[in-house]
Amino acid sequence: MTDSSKPTGLSKLKSIKRKTVVLSQDNLVSYDALGDRALPLVIKPSAGELSLPAWIADNREPLRARLHEHGALLFRDFGVQDPDTFQRAIEAISGQLLHYTERSSPRHAVKGNVYTSTDYPPQYPIFLHNEQSYNLNWCRNISFYCRQPAAQGGQTPIADTRRILARLNPEIVARFRERRYMYMRNFGEGFGLSWREAFQTEDRGEVEAYCRRNAIEIEWKDGNRLRTRQVRPAVHRHPVTGELVWFNHCTFFHVSTLTAPIRDSLTAGFAEHDLPNQTFYGDGAPIEPEVMAHLQQAYLEEKVLFDWKKGDVLVLDNMLCSHGREPFQGERSVLTAMTELTDNRLEDPGKGA
């Protein structure tokens, strides 16, 4: 006689409780440094195929914490094959893509707010800078997608703005913190973007309203030419980490940073205040050549270079990490997207009342 109180056969199987098995998301990928610097942090699938947008969506907050720590995340070997997948991945970590406003670099839209990284001629380097740091409101993050690496060159160098600041002479930093810097721009001189392309309008009134809202002084000149001036801080405090960063376009837009042939051509043809782009101290005084050389050297000493691999996605905290572009040969296709607009809003004095 059996003990009917003990489960047997099918009833025994039914009595077994199902256990929940949790697969750690960190087991699906590996995290590695690229060389001896903290950036970029390279993230790769450990085995098999892994959807980058889906994996990011499942790990958004830990990834954002890593981005704030390292300043740059390089997602590699996830099989990103098209701009749509790139867009979904970036939206998963950083939200809606931004429209490119107050333009300074030639680029065009590939789809929606996914753009070519730059249409600047391939034989010239692009110096390290932080995207739109001259704006009153800038993108907090900028991301890149390598659709096709160049046959030679074409890397996107990056540098930690915390480390750049630490390299600078404290007296020079104090000078810029007190005086800030001025970015002066001349449109319609035959070089660079027109004001219509930069502000994406044919209407001078719209340009004037935008400039009022964004603390930009304007001056219309003969021949429908435009000069703008904007005074901005050179040092900012990161809103999440609380760290001080060297975040500005002071070096990038100074004529001395250009390659010698372009620099010599411009300085031979234009007075300093008529250059397409030029920077000064915030009170309008020229920045000493030795100061500019010191700033340029700090960027170069922190420069990190890596070769693009097809399908790579690079996400930068725009305030923690500057970027540039190396000259290249052969076909190259690197796309970009910007996210998370800051909100340093000014009321338009031309409205209301």
Coordinates of C-alpha atoms in Angstrom, one line a residue:
M1 CA 0.0 0.0 0.0
T2 CA 1.4 3.3 -1.1
D3 CA 1.5 6.5 0.9
S4 CA -1.1 8.7 -0.9
S5 CA 0.3 11.8 0.9
K6 CA 3.5 11.7 -1.3
P7 CA 3.3 12.9 -4.9
T8 CA 4.1 10.2 -7.6
G9 CA 4.3 10.2 -11.4
L10 CA 2.6 13.1 -13.2
S11 CA 1.5 14.7 -9.9
K12 CA 5.1 14.7 -8.7
L13 CA 6.1 16.6 -11.9
K14 CA 3.4 19.1 -11.4
S15 CA 4.5 19.7 -7.8
I16 CA 8.0 20.9 -8.9
K17 CA 8.2 24.7 -8.8
R18 CA 9.7 26.5 -11.8
K19 CA 12.9 28.4 -11.1
T20 CA 13.5 31.8 -12.6
V21 CA 17.0 32.0 -14.3
V22 CA 18.3 35.5 -14.6
L23 CA 21.0 36.0 -17.2
S24 CA 23.3 38.9 -16.3
Q25 CA 23.4 41.5 -19.1
D26 CA 27.0 42.0 -18.3
N27 CA 27.7 38.4 -19.3
L28 CA 26.5 39.2 -22.8
V29 CA 29.2 41.7 -23.5
S30 CA 32.8 42.5 -22.6
Y31 CA 34.2 45.8 -21.5
D32 CA 37.8 46.7 -22.4
A33 CA 40.0 49.8 -22.5
L34 CA 41.5 50.9 -25.7
G35 CA 45.2 51.4 -24.9
D36 CA 46.2 53.0 -21.6
R37 CA 43.5 55.7 -21.5
A38 CA 40.1 55.5 -19.9
L39 CA 38.4 56.4 -23.1
P40 CA 36.9 55.1 -25.1
L41 CA 35.4 52.2 -23.2
V42 CA 35.1 49.4 -25.8
I43 CA 31.9 47.3 -25.5
K44 CA 31.6 44.0 -27.6
P45 CA 29.2 41.1 -27.6
S46 CA 30.8 38.1 -25.8
A47 CA 29.3 35.5 -28.2
G48 CA 26.7 35.4 -31.0
E49 CA 24.6 38.1 -32.4
L50 CA 23.2 40.9 -30.1
S51 CA 20.9 43.7 -31.2
L52 CA 22.6 46.9 -30.2
P53 CA 19.3 49.0 -29.8
A54 CA 17.7 46.2 -27.7
W55 CA 20.7 45.6 -25.5
I56 CA 21.1 49.4 -24.9
A57 CA 17.4 49.7 -24.0
D58 CA 17.9 46.9 -21.4
N59 CA 21.0 48.6 -19.9
R60 CA 20.3 52.3 -20.4
E61 CA 21.1 53.6 -16.9
P62 CA 24.3 51.5 -16.3
L63 CA 25.5 52.6 -19.7
R64 CA 24.8 56.3 -19.0
A65 CA 26.8 55.9 -15.8
R66 CA 29.7 54.4 -17.7
L67 CA 29.4 57.3 -20.2
H68 CA 29.7 59.9 -17.5
E69 CA 32.7 58.0 -16.1
H70 CA 34.7 57.4 -19.3
G71 CA 33.3 60.2 -21.5
A72 CA 33.2 57.9 -24.6
L73 CA 31.7 54.4 -25.4
L74 CA 32.7 52.5 -28.5
F75 CA 30.2 49.7 -29.4
R76 CA 32.0 47.3 -31.7
D77 CA 31.0 44.0 -33.5
F78 CA 27.2 44.5 -32.9
G79 CA 26.5 44.2 -36.7
V80 CA 25.1 47.7 -37.1
Q81 CA 24.4 47.8 -40.8
D82 CA 22.3 50.9 -41.5
P83 CA 21.4 54.4 -40.3
D84 CA 18.1 53.2 -39.0
T85 CA 19.7 50.8 -36.5
F86 CA 22.2 53.5 -35.5
Q87 CA 19.3 55.9 -34.9
R88 CA 17.4 53.4 -32.8
A89 CA 20.5 52.6 -30.7
I90 CA 21.2 56.3 -30.0
E91 CA 17.5 57.0 -29.1
A92 CA 17.7 54.0 -26.7
I93 CA 20.5 55.6 -24.7
S94 CA 20.0 59.3 -25.2
G95 CA 16.5 60.1 -26.5
Q96 CA 15.3 62.0 -29.6
L97 CA 17.8 63.2 -32.2
L98 CA 18.3 66.9 -32.5
H99 CA 18.2 69.1 -35.6
Y100 CA 21.5 70.7 -36.5
T101 CA 21.1 74.5 -35.8
E102 CA 23.5 77.5 -35.9
R103 CA 25.7 75.5 -38.2
S104 CA 29.4 75.9 -38.6
S105 CA 30.5 72.7 -40.3
P106 CA 29.3 71.6 -43.8
R107 CA 27.2 68.5 -43.5
H108 CA 24.0 67.2 -44.9
A109 CA 21.1 65.1 -43.6
V110 CA 21.2 61.4 -44.5
K111 CA 17.8 60.6 -43.0
G112 CA 15.9 62.8 -40.6
N113 CA 18.3 64.1 -38.0
V114 CA 21.1 61.7 -38.9
Y115 CA 23.8 63.6 -40.8
T116 CA 27.1 63.1 -42.4
S117 CA 29.8 63.8 -39.8
T118 CA 31.3 66.5 -42.0
D119 CA 31.6 67.3 -45.7
Y120 CA 34.9 69.1 -45.1
P121 CA 37.6 68.2 -47.7
P122 CA 39.3 64.9 -46.9
Q123 CA 42.9 66.2 -47.2
Y124 CA 42.5 68.6 -44.2
P125 CA 42.4 67.6 -40.6
I126 CA 39.7 68.9 -38.3
F127 CA 41.1 70.0 -34.9
L128 CA 39.7 68.6 -31.6
H129 CA 36.6 70.5 -30.4
N130 CA 33.3 70.0 -28.5
E131 CA 30.2 70.1 -30.7
Q132 CA 28.5 73.5 -30.8
S133 CA 30.1 74.6 -27.5
Y134 CA 29.8 78.2 -29.0
N135 CA 26.0 77.9 -28.8
L136 CA 24.0 79.1 -25.9
N137 CA 22.4 75.7 -25.9
W138 CA 24.4 72.7 -27.1
C139 CA 23.9 68.9 -27.4
R140 CA 24.9 67.0 -24.3
N141 CA 25.8 63.9 -26.4
I142 CA 27.1 63.4 -29.9
S143 CA 27.4 60.0 -31.6
F144 CA 29.0 58.6 -34.7
Y145 CA 28.4 55.5 -36.9
C146 CA 31.0 54.1 -39.2
R147 CA 29.2 53.0 -42.4
Q148 CA 32.5 52.7 -44.3
P149 CA 36.0 53.3 -42.9
A150 CA 38.5 55.1 -45.1
A151 CA 41.2 53.2 -47.0
Q152 CA 43.8 55.3 -45.1
G153 CA 43.4 57.7 -42.2
G154 CA 40.0 59.2 -41.4
Q155 CA 40.1 58.4 -37.7
T156 CA 37.9 60.4 -35.3
P157 CA 40.4 61.4 -32.6
I158 CA 39.0 62.1 -29.1
A159 CA 40.3 63.8 -25.9
D160 CA 39.1 64.0 -22.3
T161 CA 38.2 67.7 -21.5
R162 CA 38.8 67.1 -17.8
R163 CA 42.4 66.0 -18.6
I164 CA 42.9 68.9 -21.0
L165 CA 41.8 71.4 -18.3
A166 CA 44.3 69.7 -15.9
R167 CA 47.1 70.3 -18.3
L168 CA 46.5 74.0 -18.7
N169 CA 48.4 76.7 -16.9
P170 CA 46.2 77.7 -13.9
E171 CA 46.9 81.4 -14.6
I172 CA 45.7 81.0 -18.2
V173 CA 42.6 79.2 -17.0
A174 CA 41.9 81.9 -14.4
R175 CA 42.2 84.5 -17.1
F176 CA 39.6 82.8 -19.3
R177 CA 37.3 82.2 -16.4
E178 CA 37.3 85.9 -15.6
R179 CA 37.3 87.3 -19.2
R180 CA 35.6 84.4 -21.1
Y181 CA 36.1 84.3 -24.8
M182 CA 34.5 85.9 -27.8
Y183 CA 33.6 84.1 -31.1
M184 CA 33.4 86.5 -34.1
R185 CA 32.0 85.2 -37.3
N186 CA 31.8 86.9 -40.7
F187 CA 29.3 85.6 -43.3
G188 CA 29.3 86.4 -47.0
E189 CA 33.1 86.8 -47.4
G190 CA 33.5 83.9 -49.8
F191 CA 34.6 81.4 -47.2
G192 CA 32.6 79.1 -45.0
L193 CA 28.9 78.8 -44.7
S194 CA 26.5 81.6 -45.7
W195 CA 24.3 83.0 -43.0
R196 CA 21.3 81.4 -44.8
E197 CA 22.9 77.9 -44.5
A198 CA 24.1 78.5 -40.9
F199 CA 20.7 79.7 -39.6
Q200 CA 18.6 77.6 -42.1
T201 CA 16.5 80.6 -43.2
E202 CA 16.3 83.2 -46.0
D203 CA 14.7 85.7 -43.6
R204 CA 16.9 88.3 -41.9
G205 CA 14.2 88.8 -39.3
E206 CA 14.4 85.2 -38.2
V207 CA 18.2 85.5 -37.9
E208 CA 17.8 88.6 -35.7
A209 CA 15.2 86.9 -33.5
Y210 CA 17.3 83.8 -33.1
C211 CA 20.4 85.9 -32.2
R212 CA 18.4 87.9 -29.6
R213 CA 17.3 84.6 -28.0
N214 CA 20.8 83.2 -28.0
A215 CA 22.9 86.1 -26.8
I216 CA 24.5 86.8 -30.1
E217 CA 25.3 90.4 -31.2
I218 CA 24.7 91.0 -34.9
E219 CA 25.9 93.6 -37.4
W220 CA 24.6 93.7 -41.0
K221 CA 27.1 94.9 -43.4
D222 CA 27.0 96.1 -47.1
G223 CA 26.1 93.4 -49.6
N224 CA 23.8 91.5 -47.3
R225 CA 26.8 90.3 -45.3
L226 CA 26.6 89.6 -41.6
R227 CA 29.0 89.8 -38.6
T228 CA 28.1 88.1 -35.3
R229 CA 29.8 88.1 -31.9
Q230 CA 29.0 85.9 -29.0
V231 CA 30.8 85.8 -25.6
R232 CA 30.8 82.4 -23.9
P233 CA 32.5 80.8 -20.9
A234 CA 35.6 78.7 -21.5
V235 CA 35.1 76.5 -18.4
H236 CA 31.9 74.7 -17.5
R237 CA 30.8 72.4 -14.7
H238 CA 29.3 69.1 -15.9
P239 CA 25.7 69.0 -14.7
V240 CA 25.9 65.3 -13.7
T241 CA 29.4 64.6 -12.5
G242 CA 30.0 68.1 -11.1
E243 CA 33.5 68.1 -12.7
L244 CA 35.0 71.2 -14.3
V245 CA 35.7 70.8 -18.0
W246 CA 37.5 72.8 -20.7
F247 CA 34.5 73.2 -23.0
N248 CA 34.7 75.9 -25.7
H249 CA 35.5 76.6 -29.3
C250 CA 38.2 79.1 -28.4
T251 CA 41.1 77.1 -29.9
F252 CA 39.1 75.5 -32.8
F253 CA 37.9 78.8 -34.3
H254 CA 41.2 80.7 -33.9
V255 CA 43.0 81.2 -37.2
S256 CA 46.3 79.9 -35.8
T257 CA 44.8 76.4 -35.4
L258 CA 44.2 76.0 -39.1
T259 CA 46.8 74.2 -41.3
A260 CA 49.5 76.5 -42.6
P261 CA 48.2 76.9 -46.3
I262 CA 44.7 77.8 -45.2
R263 CA 45.9 80.0 -42.3
D264 CA 48.4 81.9 -44.5
S265 CA 45.8 82.4 -47.3
L266 CA 43.2 83.8 -44.8
T267 CA 45.5 86.1 -42.9
A268 CA 46.9 87.5 -46.2
G269 CA 43.4 88.3 -47.4
F270 CA 41.6 89.5 -44.3
A271 CA 42.1 91.8 -41.4
E272 CA 41.7 89.9 -38.0
H273 CA 38.2 91.2 -37.4
D274 CA 37.1 90.2 -41.0
L275 CA 38.2 86.6 -40.9
P276 CA 35.4 84.1 -41.5
N277 CA 36.0 82.8 -37.9
Q278 CA 38.2 84.1 -35.1
T279 CA 38.3 84.1 -31.3
F280 CA 39.3 86.8 -28.8
Y281 CA 39.2 87.3 -25.1
G282 CA 35.6 88.1 -24.1
D283 CA 36.5 91.8 -23.9
G284 CA 37.6 91.8 -27.6
A285 CA 41.3 91.8 -26.9
P286 CA 43.5 89.4 -29.1
I287 CA 44.6 86.1 -27.5
E288 CA 48.4 86.0 -27.3
P289 CA 50.1 83.5 -29.7
E290 CA 51.9 81.8 -26.9
V291 CA 48.5 81.2 -25.1
M292 CA 47.0 79.7 -28.3
A293 CA 50.0 77.5 -28.7
H294 CA 49.6 76.3 -25.1
L295 CA 46.0 75.5 -25.6
Q296 CA 46.6 73.6 -28.9
Q297 CA 49.4 71.5 -27.3
A298 CA 47.1 70.5 -24.4
Y299 CA 44.6 69.0 -26.8
L300 CA 47.3 67.2 -28.8
E301 CA 48.8 65.7 -25.7
E302 CA 45.4 64.2 -24.7
K303 CA 44.5 63.0 -28.2
V304 CA 43.4 59.4 -28.4
L305 CA 43.4 57.8 -31.9
F306 CA 41.8 54.5 -33.0
D307 CA 41.0 53.1 -36.4
W308 CA 37.3 52.8 -37.4
K309 CA 35.8 49.4 -38.0
K310 CA 32.7 49.1 -40.2
G311 CA 29.6 49.0 -38.0
D312 CA 31.3 50.9 -35.1
V313 CA 29.1 53.2 -33.0
L314 CA 30.8 55.8 -30.9
V315 CA 28.8 57.7 -28.2
L316 CA 30.5 60.7 -26.6
D317 CA 29.4 62.9 -23.7
N318 CA 30.0 66.1 -25.5
M319 CA 31.0 68.0 -22.4
L320 CA 33.5 65.4 -21.3
C321 CA 35.0 64.4 -24.6
S322 CA 36.2 66.5 -27.6
H323 CA 36.5 65.0 -31.1
G324 CA 38.0 65.8 -34.5
R325 CA 38.9 64.2 -37.8
E326 CA 42.1 63.0 -39.4
P327 CA 42.8 63.5 -43.1
F328 CA 41.9 60.4 -45.2
Q329 CA 42.1 58.8 -48.6
G330 CA 39.5 56.6 -50.3
E331 CA 35.8 56.4 -49.7
R332 CA 34.7 57.2 -46.1
S333 CA 31.2 57.3 -44.6
V334 CA 30.8 58.3 -41.0
L335 CA 27.4 59.5 -39.8
T336 CA 26.5 61.6 -36.7
A337 CA 23.6 62.3 -34.5
M338 CA 23.2 64.8 -31.6
T339 CA 20.9 64.4 -28.6
E340 CA 19.9 66.0 -25.3
L341 CA 19.8 69.8 -25.8
T342 CA 20.8 71.9 -22.8
D343 CA 18.3 74.6 -21.7
N344 CA 19.9 77.9 -21.1
R345 CA 16.9 79.8 -22.3
L346 CA 16.6 83.5 -22.9
E347 CA 13.4 85.4 -23.4
D348 CA 13.2 87.1 -26.9
P349 CA 13.0 90.8 -26.1
G350 CA 11.3 91.2 -29.5
K351 CA 8.2 89.5 -28.3
G352 CA 5.5 90.4 -25.8
A353 CA 4.9 93.7 -24.1

